Short mmCIF file of C-alpha atoms in Angstrom, two decimals:
data_model
loop_
_atom_site.label_atom_id
_atom_site.label_comp_id
_atom_site.label_asym_id
_atom_site.label_seq_id
_atom_site.Cartn_x
_atom_site.Cartn_y
_atom_site.Cartn_z
CA UNK A 1 9.83 6.58 -23.25
CA UNK A 2 11.42 3.79 -21.26
CA UNK A 3 9.36 3.16 -18.13
CA UNK A 4 12.33 3.54 -15.86
CA UNK A 5 13.24 6.99 -17.22
CA UNK A 6 9.74 8.17 -16.49
CA UNK A 7 9.74 6.74 -12.98
CA UNK A 8 13.14 8.16 -12.09
CA UNK A 9 12.32 11.67 -13.26
CA UNK A 10 8.79 11.56 -11.89
CA UNK A 11 10.03 10.48 -8.49
CA UNK A 12 12.46 13.37 -8.34
CA UNK A 13 9.98 15.98 -9.54
CA UNK A 14 7.17 14.84 -7.29
CA UNK A 15 9.24 15.29 -4.13
CA UNK A 16 8.91 18.57 -2.26
CA UNK A 17 11.66 20.70 -0.82
CA UNK A 18 10.53 19.78 2.68
CA UNK A 19 10.91 16.11 1.89
CA UNK A 20 14.38 16.79 0.59
CA UNK A 21 15.37 18.59 3.78
CA UNK A 22 13.93 15.80 5.89
CA UNK A 23 15.82 13.20 3.91
CA UNK A 24 19.07 14.41 5.43
CA UNK A 25 17.88 12.98 8.76
CA UNK A 26 16.27 9.86 7.28
CA UNK A 27 17.73 6.73 5.71
CA UNK A 28 18.17 7.50 2.04
CA UNK A 29 16.42 4.34 0.89
CA UNK A 30 13.15 5.32 2.60
CA UNK A 31 12.50 8.35 0.42
CA UNK A 32 11.76 6.34 -2.71
CA UNK A 33 9.81 3.50 -1.11
CA UNK A 34 6.60 4.61 -2.81
CA UNK A 35 8.32 4.58 -6.19
CA UNK A 36 9.49 0.98 -6.02
CA UNK A 37 6.01 -0.35 -6.60
CA UNK A 38 5.34 1.84 -9.63
CA UNK A 39 7.71 0.13 -12.04
CA UNK A 40 8.54 -3.49 -12.56
CA UNK A 41 11.41 -4.21 -10.17
CA UNK A 42 13.15 -6.22 -12.87
CA UNK A 43 13.51 -3.07 -14.92
CA UNK A 44 14.26 -0.65 -12.12
CA UNK A 45 17.88 -0.10 -13.07
CA UNK A 46 17.88 3.42 -11.63
CA UNK A 47 16.77 2.37 -8.16
CA UNK A 48 20.11 3.37 -6.71
CA UNK A 49 19.71 7.04 -7.61
CA UNK A 50 19.39 8.36 -4.08
CA UNK A 51 18.30 11.78 -2.78
CA UNK A 52 21.85 12.88 -2.03
CA UNK A 53 22.71 12.84 -5.72
CA UNK A 54 22.59 15.97 -7.83
CA UNK A 55 19.61 14.71 -9.84
CA UNK A 56 17.14 15.36 -7.08
CA UNK A 57 17.74 18.92 -5.77
CA UNK A 58 17.60 20.45 -9.22
CA UNK A 59 14.45 18.66 -10.29
CA UNK A 60 12.58 19.58 -7.12
CA UNK A 61 13.95 23.10 -6.89
CA UNK A 62 10.62 24.53 -8.02
CA UNK A 63 8.23 22.19 -6.21
CA UNK A 64 5.80 24.92 -5.26
CA UNK A 65 4.23 25.13 -1.83
CA UNK A 66 0.83 25.74 -3.42
CA UNK A 67 -1.49 22.85 -4.17
CA UNK A 68 -1.03 23.13 -7.92
CA UNK A 69 1.76 23.61 -10.40
CA UNK A 70 2.75 22.52 -13.90
CA UNK A 71 6.25 21.29 -14.69
CA UNK A 72 7.67 20.14 -17.99
CA UNK A 73 10.77 17.95 -17.98
CA UNK A 74 12.60 17.76 -21.30
CA UNK A 75 14.47 14.48 -21.55
CA UNK A 76 16.77 14.27 -24.61
CA UNK A 77 18.20 10.77 -24.98
CA UNK A 78 18.94 9.84 -21.40
CA UNK A 79 18.44 6.23 -22.48
CA UNK A 80 21.99 6.39 -23.84
CA UNK A 81 23.17 6.26 -20.25
CA UNK A 82 21.27 3.09 -19.41
CA UNK A 83 23.05 -0.27 -19.47
CA UNK A 84 22.40 -2.39 -22.53
CA UNK A 85 21.37 -5.29 -20.33
CA UNK A 86 18.59 -4.96 -17.77
CA UNK A 87 20.58 -7.18 -15.40
CA UNK A 88 23.33 -4.57 -15.10
CA UNK A 89 22.83 -1.78 -12.55
CA UNK A 90 23.05 1.90 -13.37
CA UNK A 91 26.54 2.91 -12.22
CA UNK A 92 25.98 6.50 -11.13
CA UNK A 93 29.59 6.91 -10.00
CA UNK A 94 30.59 6.89 -13.67
CA UNK A 95 28.69 10.10 -14.37
CA UNK A 96 29.12 13.68 -13.29
CA UNK A 97 25.95 15.72 -12.85
CA UNK A 98 26.33 19.49 -13.05
CA UNK A 99 23.69 22.09 -12.30
CA UNK A 100 23.34 25.62 -13.57
CA UNK A 101 21.60 28.68 -12.10
CA UNK A 102 17.93 28.98 -13.09
CA UNK A 103 17.09 31.06 -16.14
CA UNK A 104 14.09 33.32 -15.84
CA UNK A 105 11.41 33.90 -18.47
CA UNK A 106 7.95 35.39 -18.32
CA UNK A 107 6.19 32.03 -18.04
CA UNK A 108 8.69 29.63 -16.49
CA UNK A 109 11.95 29.08 -14.68
CA UNK A 110 14.40 26.91 -16.57
CA UNK A 111 16.67 24.52 -14.67
CA UNK A 112 19.30 22.80 -16.86
CA UNK A 113 20.89 19.59 -15.58
CA UNK A 114 23.94 18.39 -17.52
CA UNK A 115 25.14 14.81 -17.28
CA UNK A 116 28.74 14.02 -18.26
CA UNK A 117 30.23 10.59 -18.62
CA UNK A 118 33.49 10.31 -16.68
CA UNK A 119 36.66 8.98 -18.25
CA UNK A 120 37.17 5.37 -17.17
CA UNK A 121 40.48 3.54 -17.23
CA UNK A 122 40.65 1.24 -20.21
CA UNK A 123 38.31 3.41 -22.28
CA UNK A 124 39.91 4.16 -25.62
CA UNK A 125 40.22 7.68 -26.98
CA UNK A 126 38.04 6.71 -29.92
CA UNK A 127 35.02 6.19 -27.66
CA UNK A 128 33.02 9.46 -27.49
CA UNK A 129 32.00 10.55 -24.00
CA UNK A 130 28.30 11.08 -23.44
CA UNK A 131 27.15 14.60 -22.68
CA UNK A 132 23.43 15.24 -22.29
CA UNK A 133 21.24 17.96 -20.84
CA UNK A 134 17.97 17.38 -19.03
CA UNK A 135 15.87 20.51 -18.51
CA UNK A 136 13.13 21.23 -16.01
CA UNK A 137 10.74 24.05 -16.87
CA UNK A 138 8.71 25.15 -13.87
CA UNK A 139 5.62 27.07 -14.96
CA UNK A 140 5.01 30.25 -12.98
CA UNK A 141 1.24 30.22 -13.52
CA UNK A 142 -0.88 27.08 -13.46
CA UNK A 143 -4.10 28.82 -14.49
CA UNK A 144 -5.59 27.92 -17.86
CA UNK A 145 -5.04 31.28 -19.53
CA UNK A 146 -4.71 30.58 -23.30
CA UNK A 147 -2.02 33.19 -23.95
CA UNK A 148 0.10 32.04 -21.01
CA UNK A 149 -0.34 28.37 -21.90
CA UNK A 150 0.61 29.00 -25.53
CA UNK A 151 3.67 31.00 -24.48
CA UNK A 152 4.66 28.14 -22.16
CA UNK A 153 4.31 25.65 -25.01
CA UNK A 154 6.51 27.81 -27.22
CA UNK A 155 9.06 28.08 -24.41
CA UNK A 156 9.09 24.30 -24.03
CA UNK A 157 9.58 23.94 -27.76
CA UNK A 158 12.52 26.35 -27.74
CA UNK A 159 14.24 24.15 -25.14
CA UNK A 160 13.66 21.00 -27.16
CA UNK A 161 16.95 20.21 -28.87
CA UNK A 162 15.55 17.65 -31.28
CA UNK A 163 12.30 15.94 -32.19
CA UNK A 164 13.68 12.74 -30.68
CA UNK A 165 13.75 14.29 -27.22
CA UNK A 166 10.84 13.49 -24.94
CA UNK A 167 8.78 15.77 -22.74
CA UNK A 168 7.26 14.67 -19.44
CA UNK A 169 4.48 16.90 -18.14
CA UNK A 170 3.85 16.79 -14.40
CA UNK A 171 1.26 18.52 -12.29
CA UNK A 172 1.09 18.67 -8.53
CA UNK A 173 -2.71 18.66 -8.49
CA UNK A 174 -3.08 14.99 -9.30
CA UNK A 175 -1.66 15.35 -12.81
CA UNK A 176 -5.07 16.34 -14.19
CA UNK A 177 -3.53 18.93 -16.53
CA UNK A 178 -0.84 16.67 -17.99
CA UNK A 179 -3.16 15.30 -20.66
CA UNK A 180 -4.10 18.81 -21.74
CA UNK A 181 -0.47 19.94 -22.01
CA UNK A 182 0.53 16.78 -23.87
CA UNK A 183 -2.31 16.99 -26.40
CA UNK A 184 -1.64 20.69 -26.95
CA UNK A 185 2.02 19.99 -27.63
CA UNK A 186 1.22 17.28 -30.19
CA UNK A 187 -1.41 19.36 -32.00
CA UNK A 188 0.81 22.46 -32.08
CA UNK A 189 3.53 20.36 -33.72
CA UNK A 190 0.96 19.08 -36.20
CA UNK A 191 -0.25 22.61 -36.88
CA UNK A 192 3.29 23.69 -37.70
CA UNK A 193 3.97 20.66 -39.89
CA UNK A 194 0.70 20.64 -41.84
CA UNK A 195 0.25 24.42 -41.98
CA UNK A 196 -3.46 23.82 -41.50
CA UNK A 197 -5.63 22.35 -38.79
CA UNK A 198 -9.39 22.33 -38.34
CA UNK A 199 -9.39 23.32 -34.68
CA UNK A 200 -13.05 22.39 -33.92
CA UNK A 201 -12.63 19.02 -35.65
CA UNK A 202 -9.38 18.23 -33.82
CA UNK A 203 -10.80 19.11 -30.41
CA UNK A 204 -14.06 17.29 -31.12
CA UNK A 205 -12.20 14.17 -32.25
CA UNK A 206 -10.21 14.03 -29.03
CA UNK A 207 -13.36 14.44 -26.96
CA UNK A 208 -15.10 11.67 -28.91
CA UNK A 209 -12.25 9.15 -29.12
CA UNK A 210 -10.21 9.66 -25.93
CA UNK A 211 -12.30 11.83 -23.56
CA UNK A 212 -10.39 10.61 -20.49
CA UNK A 213 -7.19 12.33 -21.65
CA UNK A 214 -8.66 15.76 -20.93
CA UNK A 215 -10.97 15.43 -17.90
CA UNK A 216 -12.89 18.73 -17.76
CA UNK A 217 -14.91 20.97 -20.06
CA UNK A 218 -12.78 23.97 -19.03
CA UNK A 219 -9.68 22.19 -20.28
CA UNK A 220 -11.35 21.44 -23.62
CA UNK A 221 -12.19 25.13 -23.88
CA UNK A 222 -8.58 25.99 -23.08
CA UNK A 223 -7.34 23.53 -25.72
CA UNK A 224 -9.65 25.06 -28.31
CA UNK A 225 -8.62 28.63 -27.46
CA UNK A 226 -4.89 27.85 -27.44
CA UNK A 227 -5.04 26.12 -30.83
CA UNK A 228 -7.24 28.86 -32.24
CA UNK A 229 -4.84 31.52 -30.97
CA UNK A 230 -1.84 29.70 -32.45
CA UNK A 231 -3.69 29.13 -35.74
CA UNK A 232 -4.71 32.78 -36.03
CA UNK A 233 -1.23 34.07 -35.20
CA UNK A 234 0.31 31.80 -37.84
CA UNK A 235 -2.20 33.00 -40.41
CA UNK A 236 -1.44 36.64 -39.60
CA UNK A 237 2.30 36.13 -39.97
CA UNK A 238 1.76 34.09 -43.11
CA UNK A 239 -0.39 36.80 -44.68
CA UNK A 240 2.19 39.44 -43.87
CA UNK A 241 4.87 37.32 -45.50
CA UNK A 242 2.74 36.81 -48.61
CA UNK A 243 1.99 40.51 -48.93
CA UNK A 244 -1.74 39.84 -48.63
CA UNK A 245 -2.40 42.62 -46.14
#
């Protein structure tokens, strides 16, 4: 994913509701001061997305007051909205951002954010207008319960419009569960594509090659249990379909 997309969405999701309320009394530019140093300023074409825009309230709507939470932001192809040249600024007045009421599920609240390209004078009728949806899924339970985590992964997958869309996982507790959620998502996709996966081998390989991705033993146990649960459920449904039971 383009660095600037990640920074823009991360900055919005990391803000709390209190910060948003306080921003109405503060200069708008001060809210994202900490973000400016994260990305290369030459590439920060979204630096003029300010807190008063519709991007921010929706993305922070479920910034929990607790110390921990897990959010998944599904970004389709927002890069289509970026200027072709890095020297050109992101003209946010050319786009209309619409929000929808949250949709409830057992594991998450879903917040859709639709971005429409406005009609500009001089734009021919043959030019298709961009229309994209960015979705925030706010997990209701941050505990590492395998059944809940697997259900959340399936919910995220159901909101994913295409394989080209990207998913950004964010956690309030220092992002120490993002690696787990990301690895789970990749391996679940692989499990579906290959129809087979040696769960112990996959988990062991990750621990041996990239141990820093998943920082704790409990998370490795969760990864193992989630993949095992998904693998067993697929086998059960497959056996039923084959008439083996």
